[in-house]
Each structure stands twice: as C-alpha cells, then as structure tokens.
JSON list of C-alpha atoms in Angstrom, two decimals:
[
{"chain": "K", "resi": 1, "resn": "UNK", "atom": "CA", "xyz": [23.70, 6.21, -21.85]},
{"chain": "K", "resi": 2, "resn": "UNK", "atom": "CA", "xyz": [22.30, 6.27, -25.56]},
{"chain": "K", "resi": 3, "resn": "UNK", "atom": "CA", "xyz": [19.81, 8.35, -26.62]},
{"chain": "K", "resi": 4, "resn": "UNK", "atom": "CA", "xyz": [17.81, 5.30, -27.88]},
{"chain": "K", "resi": 5, "resn": "UNK", "atom": "CA", "xyz": [17.65, 3.08, -24.77]},
{"chain": "K", "resi": 6, "resn": "UNK", "atom": "CA", "xyz": [16.39, 6.85, -22.96]},
{"chain": "K", "resi": 7, "resn": "UNK", "atom": "CA", "xyz": [13.70, 7.46, -25.26]},
{"chain": "K", "resi": 8, "resn": "UNK", "atom": "CA", "xyz": [12.57, 3.95, -24.49]},
{"chain": "K", "resi": 9, "resn": "UNK", "atom": "CA", "xyz": [12.85, 4.26, -20.93]},
{"chain": "K", "resi": 10, "resn": "UNK", "atom": "CA", "xyz": [11.04, 7.61, -20.94]},
{"chain": "K", "resi": 11, "resn": "UNK", "atom": "CA", "xyz": [7.94, 6.25, -23.46]},
{"chain": "K", "resi": 12, "resn": "UNK", "atom": "CA", "xyz": [7.60, 3.00, -20.15]},
{"chain": "K", "resi": 13, "resn": "UNK", "atom": "CA", "xyz": [7.74, 5.29, -17.59]},
{"chain": "K", "resi": 14, "resn": "UNK", "atom": "CA", "xyz": [4.70, 6.84, -19.11]},
{"chain": "K", "resi": 15, "resn": "UNK", "atom": "CA", "xyz": [3.36, 3.79, -20.29]},
{"chain": "K", "resi": 16, "resn": "UNK", "atom": "CA", "xyz": [3.57, 2.96, -16.50]},
{"chain": "K", "resi": 17, "resn": "UNK", "atom": "CA", "xyz": [1.04, 6.21, -15.99]},
{"chain": "K", "resi": 18, "resn": "UNK", "atom": "CA", "xyz": [-0.82, 5.08, -18.31]},
{"chain": "K", "resi": 19, "resn": "UNK", "atom": "CA", "xyz": [-1.32, 1.61, -16.52]},
{"chain": "K", "resi": 20, "resn": "UNK", "atom": "CA", "xyz": [-0.37, -0.10, -19.36]},
{"chain": "K", "resi": 21, "resn": "UNK", "atom": "CA", "xyz": [2.02, -2.69, -18.37]},
{"chain": "K", "resi": 22, "resn": "UNK", "atom": "CA", "xyz": [2.96, -4.98, -21.50]},
{"chain": "K", "resi": 23, "resn": "UNK", "atom": "CA", "xyz": [3.90, -1.81, -23.34]},
{"chain": "K", "resi": 24, "resn": "UNK", "atom": "CA", "xyz": [6.01, -0.80, -20.68]},
{"chain": "K", "resi": 25, "resn": "UNK", "atom": "CA", "xyz": [7.73, -4.53, -20.44]},
{"chain": "K", "resi": 26, "resn": "UNK", "atom": "CA", "xyz": [7.51, -4.73, -24.32]},
{"chain": "K", "resi": 27, "resn": "UNK", "atom": "CA", "xyz": [9.97, -0.99, -24.65]},
{"chain": "K", "resi": 28, "resn": "UNK", "atom": "CA", "xyz": [11.72, -1.96, -21.19]},
{"chain": "K", "resi": 29, "resn": "UNK", "atom": "CA", "xyz": [13.14, -4.86, -22.51]},
{"chain": "K", "resi": 30, "resn": "UNK", "atom": "CA", "xyz": [16.28, -3.75, -24.64]},
{"chain": "K", "resi": 31, "resn": "UNK", "atom": "CA", "xyz": [17.77, -1.67, -21.35]},
{"chain": "K", "resi": 32, "resn": "UNK", "atom": "CA", "xyz": [17.56, -5.23, -18.96]},
{"chain": "K", "resi": 33, "resn": "UNK", "atom": "CA", "xyz": [20.97, -6.25, -18.45]},
{"chain": "K", "resi": 34, "resn": "UNK", "atom": "CA", "xyz": [22.15, -3.56, -21.09]},
{"chain": "K", "resi": 35, "resn": "UNK", "atom": "CA", "xyz": [25.80, -2.51, -20.94]},
{"chain": "K", "resi": 36, "resn": "UNK", "atom": "CA", "xyz": [25.75, 0.39, -22.71]},
{"chain": "K", "resi": 37, "resn": "UNK", "atom": "CA", "xyz": [23.84, 2.07, -19.53]},
{"chain": "K", "resi": 38, "resn": "UNK", "atom": "CA", "xyz": [25.95, 3.52, -16.65]},
{"chain": "K", "resi": 39, "resn": "UNK", "atom": "CA", "xyz": [26.34, 0.88, -13.24]},
{"chain": "K", "resi": 40, "resn": "UNK", "atom": "CA", "xyz": [25.11, 4.06, -11.35]},
{"chain": "K", "resi": 41, "resn": "UNK", "atom": "CA", "xyz": [21.70, 3.84, -13.66]},
{"chain": "K", "resi": 42, "resn": "UNK", "atom": "CA", "xyz": [20.86, -0.13, -14.36]},
{"chain": "K", "resi": 43, "resn": "UNK", "atom": "CA", "xyz": [18.66, 0.55, -11.20]},
{"chain": "K", "resi": 44, "resn": "UNK", "atom": "CA", "xyz": [16.24, 2.42, -13.11]},
{"chain": "K", "resi": 45, "resn": "UNK", "atom": "CA", "xyz": [15.07, 0.00, -16.09]},
{"chain": "K", "resi": 46, "resn": "UNK", "atom": "CA", "xyz": [14.88, -3.07, -12.98]},
{"chain": "K", "resi": 47, "resn": "UNK", "atom": "CA", "xyz": [12.57, -0.67, -10.36]},
{"chain": "K", "resi": 48, "resn": "UNK", "atom": "CA", "xyz": [10.28, 0.33, -13.74]},
{"chain": "K", "resi": 49, "resn": "UNK", "atom": "CA", "xyz": [9.89, -4.05, -14.75]},
{"chain": "K", "resi": 50, "resn": "UNK", "atom": "CA", "xyz": [9.38, -4.83, -11.67]},
{"chain": "K", "resi": 51, "resn": "UNK", "atom": "CA", "xyz": [6.35, -1.73, -11.21]},
{"chain": "K", "resi": 52, "resn": "UNK", "atom": "CA", "xyz": [5.42, -2.84, -14.22]},
{"chain": "K", "resi": 53, "resn": "UNK", "atom": "CA", "xyz": [5.17, -7.06, -13.24]},
{"chain": "K", "resi": 54, "resn": "UNK", "atom": "CA", "xyz": [3.47, -5.96, -10.04]},
{"chain": "K", "resi": 55, "resn": "UNK", "atom": "CA", "xyz": [0.96, -4.26, -12.10]},
{"chain": "K", "resi": 56, "resn": "UNK", "atom": "CA", "xyz": [0.00, -7.88, -14.14]},
{"chain": "K", "resi": 57, "resn": "UNK", "atom": "CA", "xyz": [0.00, -9.30, -10.86]},
{"chain": "K", "resi": 58, "resn": "UNK", "atom": "CA", "xyz": [3.38, -11.16, -10.89]},
{"chain": "K", "resi": 59, "resn": "UNK", "atom": "CA", "xyz": [4.27, -10.74, -7.95]},
{"chain": "K", "resi": 60, "resn": "UNK", "atom": "CA", "xyz": [7.36, -13.07, -7.72]},
{"chain": "K", "resi": 61, "resn": "UNK", "atom": "CA", "xyz": [9.13, -11.91, -11.29]},
{"chain": "K", "resi": 62, "resn": "UNK", "atom": "CA", "xyz": [8.68, -8.52, -10.05]},
{"chain": "K", "resi": 63, "resn": "UNK", "atom": "CA", "xyz": [9.76, -8.62, -6.68]},
{"chain": "K", "resi": 64, "resn": "UNK", "atom": "CA", "xyz": [13.32, -10.40, -8.87]},
{"chain": "K", "resi": 65, "resn": "UNK", "atom": "CA", "xyz": [13.84, -7.49, -10.57]},
{"chain": "K", "resi": 66, "resn": "UNK", "atom": "CA", "xyz": [13.25, -5.36, -7.56]},
{"chain": "K", "resi": 67, "resn": "UNK", "atom": "CA", "xyz": [15.73, -7.15, -5.81]},
{"chain": "K", "resi": 68, "resn": "UNK", "atom": "CA", "xyz": [18.32, -6.33, -8.38]},
{"chain": "K", "resi": 69, "resn": "UNK", "atom": "CA", "xyz": [17.83, -2.62, -8.46]},
{"chain": "K", "resi": 70, "resn": "UNK", "atom": "CA", "xyz": [18.48, -2.27, -5.03]},
{"chain": "K", "resi": 71, "resn": "UNK", "atom": "CA", "xyz": [21.51, -4.71, -5.91]},
{"chain": "K", "resi": 72, "resn": "UNK", "atom": "CA", "xyz": [22.41, -1.57, -8.72]},
{"chain": "K", "resi": 73, "resn": "UNK", "atom": "CA", "xyz": [21.91, 1.14, -5.96]},
{"chain": "K", "resi": 74, "resn": "UNK", "atom": "CA", "xyz": [18.45, 2.31, -5.88]},
{"chain": "K", "resi": 75, "resn": "UNK", "atom": "CA", "xyz": [17.69, 4.63, -2.90]},
{"chain": "K", "resi": 76, "resn": "UNK", "atom": "CA", "xyz": [14.39, 5.33, -3.83]},
{"chain": "K", "resi": 77, "resn": "UNK", "atom": "CA", "xyz": [11.70, 4.30, -1.33]},
{"chain": "K", "resi": 78, "resn": "UNK", "atom": "CA", "xyz": [9.05, 3.82, -4.09]},
{"chain": "K", "resi": 79, "resn": "UNK", "atom": "CA", "xyz": [11.27, 0.71, -5.06]},
{"chain": "K", "resi": 80, "resn": "UNK", "atom": "CA", "xyz": [11.04, -0.54, -1.20]},
{"chain": "K", "resi": 81, "resn": "UNK", "atom": "CA", "xyz": [7.94, -0.10, -1.25]},
{"chain": "K", "resi": 82, "resn": "UNK", "atom": "CA", "xyz": [7.18, -2.53, -3.90]},
{"chain": "K", "resi": 83, "resn": "UNK", "atom": "CA", "xyz": [9.05, -5.07, -2.98]},
{"chain": "K", "resi": 84, "resn": "UNK", "atom": "CA", "xyz": [6.74, -4.93, 0.73]},
{"chain": "K", "resi": 85, "resn": "UNK", "atom": "CA", "xyz": [3.70, -4.67, -1.36]},
{"chain": "K", "resi": 86, "resn": "UNK", "atom": "CA", "xyz": [4.88, -8.20, -3.77]},
{"chain": "K", "resi": 87, "resn": "UNK", "atom": "CA", "xyz": [6.59, -10.33, -0.68]},
{"chain": "K", "resi": 88, "resn": "UNK", "atom": "CA", "xyz": [2.71, -9.44, 1.13]},
{"chain": "K", "resi": 89, "resn": "UNK", "atom": "CA", "xyz": [1.05, -11.10, -1.74]},
{"chain": "K", "resi": 90, "resn": "UNK", "atom": "CA", "xyz": [3.08, -13.86, -1.84]},
{"chain": "K", "resi": 91, "resn": "UNK", "atom": "CA", "xyz": [2.53, -14.18, 2.21]},
{"chain": "K", "resi": 92, "resn": "UNK", "atom": "CA", "xyz": [6.30, -13.95, 2.97]},
{"chain": "K", "resi": 93, "resn": "UNK", "atom": "CA", "xyz": [5.55, -11.21, 5.66]},
{"chain": "K", "resi": 94, "resn": "UNK", "atom": "CA", "xyz": [9.01, -11.11, 7.21]},
{"chain": "K", "resi": 95, "resn": "UNK", "atom": "CA", "xyz": [10.38, -10.02, 3.88]},
{"chain": "K", "resi": 96, "resn": "UNK", "atom": "CA", "xyz": [7.28, -7.17, 3.66]},
{"chain": "K", "resi": 97, "resn": "UNK", "atom": "CA", "xyz": [7.80, -6.27, 7.11]},
{"chain": "K", "resi": 98, "resn": "UNK", "atom": "CA", "xyz": [11.28, -5.98, 6.39]},
{"chain": "K", "resi": 99, "resn": "UNK", "atom": "CA", "xyz": [11.25, -3.84, 3.20]},
{"chain": "K", "resi": 100, "resn": "UNK", "atom": "CA", "xyz": [8.66, -1.69, 4.46]},
{"chain": "K", "resi": 101, "resn": "UNK", "atom": "CA", "xyz": [10.12, -0.42, 7.69]},
{"chain": "K", "resi": 102, "resn": "UNK", "atom": "CA", "xyz": [13.02, 0.30, 5.14]},
{"chain": "K", "resi": 103, "resn": "UNK", "atom": "CA", "xyz": [10.25, 2.09, 3.11]},
{"chain": "K", "resi": 104, "resn": "UNK", "atom": "CA", "xyz": [9.44, 4.57, 5.34]},
{"chain": "K", "resi": 105, "resn": "UNK", "atom": "CA", "xyz": [12.66, 4.67, 7.03]},
{"chain": "K", "resi": 106, "resn": "UNK", "atom": "CA", "xyz": [13.77, 6.91, 3.81]},
{"chain": "K", "resi": 107, "resn": "UNK", "atom": "CA", "xyz": [10.62, 8.61, 3.52]},
{"chain": "K", "resi": 108, "resn": "UNK", "atom": "CA", "xyz": [8.75, 9.77, 6.63]},
{"chain": "K", "resi": 109, "resn": "UNK", "atom": "CA", "xyz": [5.25, 10.81, 4.31]},
{"chain": "K", "resi": 110, "resn": "UNK", "atom": "CA", "xyz": [4.43, 8.13, 2.07]},
{"chain": "K", "resi": 111, "resn": "UNK", "atom": "CA", "xyz": [1.54, 7.42, 2.83]},
{"chain": "K", "resi": 112, "resn": "UNK", "atom": "CA", "xyz": [0.94, 4.16, 0.67]},
{"chain": "K", "resi": 113, "resn": "UNK", "atom": "CA", "xyz": [3.72, 2.80, 2.06]},
{"chain": "K", "resi": 114, "resn": "UNK", "atom": "CA", "xyz": [2.53, 3.35, 6.02]},
{"chain": "K", "resi": 115, "resn": "UNK", "atom": "CA", "xyz": [-0.64, 1.64, 5.21]},
{"chain": "K", "resi": 116, "resn": "UNK", "atom": "CA", "xyz": [0.98, -1.82, 3.34]},
{"chain": "K", "resi": 117, "resn": "UNK", "atom": "CA", "xyz": [3.14, -1.81, 6.73]},
{"chain": "K", "resi": 118, "resn": "UNK", "atom": "CA", "xyz": [0.10, -1.69, 8.69]},
{"chain": "K", "resi": 119, "resn": "UNK", "atom": "CA", "xyz": [-1.68, -4.81, 6.16]},
{"chain": "K", "resi": 120, "resn": "UNK", "atom": "CA", "xyz": [1.74, -5.98, 7.07]},
{"chain": "K", "resi": 121, "resn": "UNK", "atom": "CA", "xyz": [1.67, -5.90, 10.82]},
{"chain": "K", "resi": 122, "resn": "UNK", "atom": "CA", "xyz": [-2.44, -6.90, 10.82]},
{"chain": "K", "resi": 123, "resn": "UNK", "atom": "CA", "xyz": [-1.81, -10.23, 8.59]},
{"chain": "K", "resi": 124, "resn": "UNK", "atom": "CA", "xyz": [0.86, -10.89, 11.22]},
{"chain": "K", "resi": 125, "resn": "UNK", "atom": "CA", "xyz": [-2.00, -10.34, 14.57]},
{"chain": "K", "resi": 126, "resn": "UNK", "atom": "CA", "xyz": [0.86, -7.49, 15.24]},
{"chain": "K", "resi": 127, "resn": "UNK", "atom": "CA", "xyz": [-2.32, -5.44, 16.21]},
{"chain": "K", "resi": 128, "resn": "UNK", "atom": "CA", "xyz": [0.03, -2.10, 17.86]},
{"chain": "K", "resi": 129, "resn": "UNK", "atom": "CA", "xyz": [2.06, -2.11, 14.61]},
{"chain": "K", "resi": 130, "resn": "UNK", "atom": "CA", "xyz": [-0.82, -2.54, 13.08]},
{"chain": "K", "resi": 131, "resn": "UNK", "atom": "CA", "xyz": [-2.39, 0.49, 14.63]},
{"chain": "K", "resi": 132, "resn": "UNK", "atom": "CA", "xyz": [0.90, 3.00, 14.82]},
{"chain": "K", "resi": 133, "resn": "UNK", "atom": "CA", "xyz": [1.15, 3.44, 11.70]},
{"chain": "K", "resi": 134, "resn": "UNK", "atom": "CA", "xyz": [-2.46, 3.38, 10.86]},
{"chain": "K", "resi": 135, "resn": "UNK", "atom": "CA", "xyz": [-2.13, 6.76, 13.13]},
{"chain": "K", "resi": 136, "resn": "UNK", "atom": "CA", "xyz": [0.98, 7.87, 10.70]},
{"chain": "K", "resi": 137, "resn": "UNK", "atom": "CA", "xyz": [-1.15, 7.49, 8.23]},
{"chain": "K", "resi": 138, "resn": "UNK", "atom": "CA", "xyz": [-4.07, 9.29, 9.26]},
{"chain": "K", "resi": 139, "resn": "UNK", "atom": "CA", "xyz": [-1.70, 12.30, 10.05]},
{"chain": "K", "resi": 140, "resn": "UNK", "atom": "CA", "xyz": [-0.46, 12.58, 7.36]},
{"chain": "K", "resi": 141, "resn": "UNK", "atom": "CA", "xyz": [-4.14, 12.48, 5.48]},
{"chain": "K", "resi": 142, "resn": "UNK", "atom": "CA", "xyz": [-6.86, 13.24, 8.31]},
{"chain": "K", "resi": 143, "resn": "UNK", "atom": "CA", "xyz": [-9.30, 13.17, 5.63]},
{"chain": "K", "resi": 144, "resn": "UNK", "atom": "CA", "xyz": [-8.92, 9.54, 4.07]},
{"chain": "K", "resi": 145, "resn": "UNK", "atom": "CA", "xyz": [-11.98, 7.85, 5.44]},
{"chain": "K", "resi": 146, "resn": "UNK", "atom": "CA", "xyz": [-10.49, 4.24, 5.01]},
{"chain": "K", "resi": 147, "resn": "UNK", "atom": "CA", "xyz": [-7.87, 5.19, 7.29]},
{"chain": "K", "resi": 148, "resn": "UNK", "atom": "CA", "xyz": [-10.58, 6.33, 10.11]},
{"chain": "K", "resi": 149, "resn": "UNK", "atom": "CA", "xyz": [-11.74, 3.30, 9.54]},
{"chain": "K", "resi": 150, "resn": "UNK", "atom": "CA", "xyz": [-8.34, 0.85, 9.47]},
{"chain": "K", "resi": 151, "resn": "UNK", "atom": "CA", "xyz": [-7.85, 2.53, 12.83]},
{"chain": "K", "resi": 152, "resn": "UNK", "atom": "CA", "xyz": [-11.47, 1.36, 14.25]},
{"chain": "K", "resi": 153, "resn": "UNK", "atom": "CA", "xyz": [-10.96, -2.25, 12.60]},
{"chain": "K", "resi": 154, "resn": "UNK", "atom": "CA", "xyz": [-7.86, -2.52, 14.95]},
{"chain": "K", "resi": 155, "resn": "UNK", "atom": "CA", "xyz": [-9.68, -0.95, 17.68]},
{"chain": "K", "resi": 156, "resn": "UNK", "atom": "CA", "xyz": [-12.75, -3.05, 17.86]},
{"chain": "K", "resi": 157, "resn": "UNK", "atom": "CA", "xyz": [-10.10, -6.40, 17.09]},
{"chain": "K", "resi": 158, "resn": "UNK", "atom": "CA", "xyz": [-8.24, -5.21, 20.67]},
{"chain": "K", "resi": 159, "resn": "UNK", "atom": "CA", "xyz": [-11.67, -4.81, 21.90]},
{"chain": "K", "resi": 160, "resn": "UNK", "atom": "CA", "xyz": [-11.43, -1.27, 22.77]},
{"chain": "K", "resi": 161, "resn": "UNK", "atom": "CA", "xyz": [-15.09, -0.58, 21.36]},
{"chain": "K", "resi": 162, "resn": "UNK", "atom": "CA", "xyz": [-15.93, 2.75, 22.77]},
{"chain": "K", "resi": 163, "resn": "UNK", "atom": "CA", "xyz": [-12.61, 4.04, 20.29]},
{"chain": "K", "resi": 164, "resn": "UNK", "atom": "CA", "xyz": [-13.69, 2.01, 17.31]},
{"chain": "K", "resi": 165, "resn": "UNK", "atom": "CA", "xyz": [-17.06, 3.54, 17.56]},
{"chain": "K", "resi": 166, "resn": "UNK", "atom": "CA", "xyz": [-15.71, 7.11, 17.51]},
{"chain": "K", "resi": 167, "resn": "UNK", "atom": "CA", "xyz": [-13.44, 6.07, 14.46]},
{"chain": "K", "resi": 168, "resn": "UNK", "atom": "CA", "xyz": [-16.43, 4.75, 12.60]},
{"chain": "K", "resi": 169, "resn": "UNK", "atom": "CA", "xyz": [-18.67, 7.82, 13.76]},
{"chain": "K", "resi": 170, "resn": "UNK", "atom": "CA", "xyz": [-14.73, 9.69, 11.78]},
{"chain": "K", "resi": 171, "resn": "UNK", "atom": "CA", "xyz": [-14.92, 7.39, 8.86]},
{"chain": "K", "resi": 172, "resn": "UNK", "atom": "CA", "xyz": [-18.90, 8.25, 8.53]},
{"chain": "K", "resi": 173, "resn": "UNK", "atom": "CA", "xyz": [-18.23, 12.13, 8.57]},
{"chain": "K", "resi": 174, "resn": "UNK", "atom": "CA", "xyz": [-15.42, 12.07, 6.41]},
{"chain": "K", "resi": 175, "resn": "UNK", "atom": "CA", "xyz": [-17.77, 9.77, 3.72]},
{"chain": "K", "resi": 176, "resn": "UNK", "atom": "CA", "xyz": [-21.53, 9.41, 4.59]},
{"chain": "K", "resi": 177, "resn": "UNK", "atom": "CA", "xyz": [-22.08, 6.30, 2.82]},
{"chain": "K", "resi": 178, "resn": "UNK", "atom": "CA", "xyz": [-19.65, 4.21, 4.13]},
{"chain": "K", "resi": 179, "resn": "UNK", "atom": "CA", "xyz": [-21.30, 0.93, 4.37]},
{"chain": "K", "resi": 180, "resn": "UNK", "atom": "CA", "xyz": [-19.26, -0.76, 6.53]},
{"chain": "K", "resi": 181, "resn": "UNK", "atom": "CA", "xyz": [-18.44, 1.21, 8.98]},
{"chain": "K", "resi": 182, "resn": "UNK", "atom": "CA", "xyz": [-22.16, 1.75, 9.61]},
{"chain": "K", "resi": 183, "resn": "UNK", "atom": "CA", "xyz": [-22.00, -2.45, 9.98]},
{"chain": "K", "resi": 184, "resn": "UNK", "atom": "CA", "xyz": [-19.17, -2.34, 12.03]},
{"chain": "K", "resi": 185, "resn": "UNK", "atom": "CA", "xyz": [-21.05, 0.23, 14.50]},
{"chain": "K", "resi": 186, "resn": "UNK", "atom": "CA", "xyz": [-24.48, -1.88, 14.03]},
{"chain": "K", "resi": 187, "resn": "UNK", "atom": "CA", "xyz": [-22.33, -4.85, 15.75]},
{"chain": "K", "resi": 188, "resn": "UNK", "atom": "CA", "xyz": [-20.93, -2.97, 17.76]},
{"chain": "K", "resi": 189, "resn": "UNK", "atom": "CA", "xyz": [-23.94, -1.49, 19.69]},
{"chain": "K", "resi": 190, "resn": "UNK", "atom": "CA", "xyz": [-25.37, -5.23, 19.32]},
{"chain": "K", "resi": 191, "resn": "UNK", "atom": "CA", "xyz": [-22.51, -6.18, 21.06]},
{"chain": "K", "resi": 192, "resn": "UNK", "atom": "CA", "xyz": [-23.52, -3.70, 23.99]},
{"chain": "K", "resi": 193, "resn": "UNK", "atom": "CA", "xyz": [-27.12, -4.46, 23.98]},
{"chain": "K", "resi": 194, "resn": "UNK", "atom": "CA", "xyz": [-28.31, -1.35, 22.21]},
{"chain": "K", "resi": 195, "resn": "UNK", "atom": "CA", "xyz": [-30.76, -3.44, 20.29]},
{"chain": "K", "resi": 196, "resn": "UNK", "atom": "CA", "xyz": [-32.21, -0.18, 18.79]},
{"chain": "K", "resi": 197, "resn": "UNK", "atom": "CA", "xyz": [-29.05, 1.87, 17.72]},
{"chain": "K", "resi": 198, "resn": "UNK", "atom": "CA", "xyz": [-27.69, -1.84, 15.88]},
{"chain": "K", "resi": 199, "resn": "UNK", "atom": "CA", "xyz": [-30.77, -1.62, 14.00]},
{"chain": "K", "resi": 200, "resn": "UNK", "atom": "CA", "xyz": [-30.78, 2.22, 12.57]},
{"chain": "K", "resi": 201, "resn": "UNK", "atom": "CA", "xyz": [-27.31, 1.92, 11.03]},
{"chain": "K", "resi": 202, "resn": "UNK", "atom": "CA", "xyz": [-28.18, -1.64, 9.26]},
{"chain": "K", "resi": 203, "resn": "UNK", "atom": "CA", "xyz": [-31.63, 0.14, 8.17]},
{"chain": "K", "resi": 204, "resn": "UNK", "atom": "CA", "xyz": [-29.09, 2.97, 7.58]},
{"chain": "K", "resi": 205, "resn": "UNK", "atom": "CA", "xyz": [-26.70, 0.71, 5.34]},
{"chain": "K", "resi": 206, "resn": "UNK", "atom": "CA", "xyz": [-29.76, -1.06, 4.03]},
{"chain": "K", "resi": 207, "resn": "UNK", "atom": "CA", "xyz": [-30.96, 1.64, 2.06]},
{"chain": "K", "resi": 208, "resn": "UNK", "atom": "CA", "xyz": [-27.26, 3.09, 1.08]}
]
C-alpha cells in the first residue's frame, strides 16, 4: 500500500476516534476502490467508511460499505456488529439478527454486540433470546446498571414480577439515582396492591 494512503487511513482512524466522521470520510475517499491497495487490505477503508457513515446516521450507505468490507474478507467482529446496528436502525431485523449473531460468534466477550443483539431480539418480541443476550452481557459487566435494568424489563414483560423487582433493586444498588428503575418498582408495587411502597418509589423518583 502506498505510504500516502497508509497515512490517510491512519488519519481517518484518528478522526473516527474523535467522532469526526466528515473529516474521516474525506481522508478515506482516495483509498476507496484504489487499485494500489493489496486485495487483502481492501476491506479496511470500506470498514472505516461504514463506521463513519454510521456515526452520521446514514445507515443504508454505511451497511453498503460494511457489506463490501465483508466481501473483501473482513473477519473483524466490529464489521459484523456495525452491520447489525445499521440493519436494526433500518428495521431490517432479519439481517440485524444474522450479523449480530455472527459478531458474538466471532468474539464471545463483545459486550456491545451482546447488548445490540438483545435489542434486536427484543424488537421482534423474542424475549427469551433477548434475556439470554442481556444475561451474557451482565456476566461480562456485572457493574453495568443499564444491563441489569434491561434484564429486569424482560422479566416484567414476561410477568415475572418478583425477578423483575430483584433486578431493579440491583440496578439501584449500582446507580442509586436510576429514575426508570424507581418507576418500574413503583409500577410493580402498584400491581401487587402495595400502594405505600409504590408511592414511596414515585416520590423518590420525583426527588432525583
């Protein structure tokens, strides 16, 4: 690969780290489709262009470049994860699920990918599968209040109020001012006929 293209790709990576997609795109354009880049490295600028476009919310265009990265041989879990993210945002849940599963199969400890796949399943009302994903995410990051909260939500949707309340309690142990967890607890207490505890949690949420 010519040094000038290497320099542009490295600069684009820095712009992506700084979340400046427009500047990254400008650096990547000369590398996209360049015949001066060896076949085995052609996935790199396409992957990065996909990331940049996703940051801009251009999910369809992003998916196109990430698909090219796969065609050029990318074996990076991030490529498949970002394809899943894009298709999720495009409401193409079958593709989002396919690429999401591929991402976690390629990297079992990929926390963001497990959370995204859980959201994909949840959007399709596949609650057991979503619960499995969030449980895996919780194993990877047990101090993440958002993960505990999502597990609690799944239990609530499934009607397991006792388990849901336990997870909302854990959420509040991790993040004491988690308003949504307080409101969820209030709703559970209300359904159980425990008005005093319901009001206590509502007051607590109101005071945050």
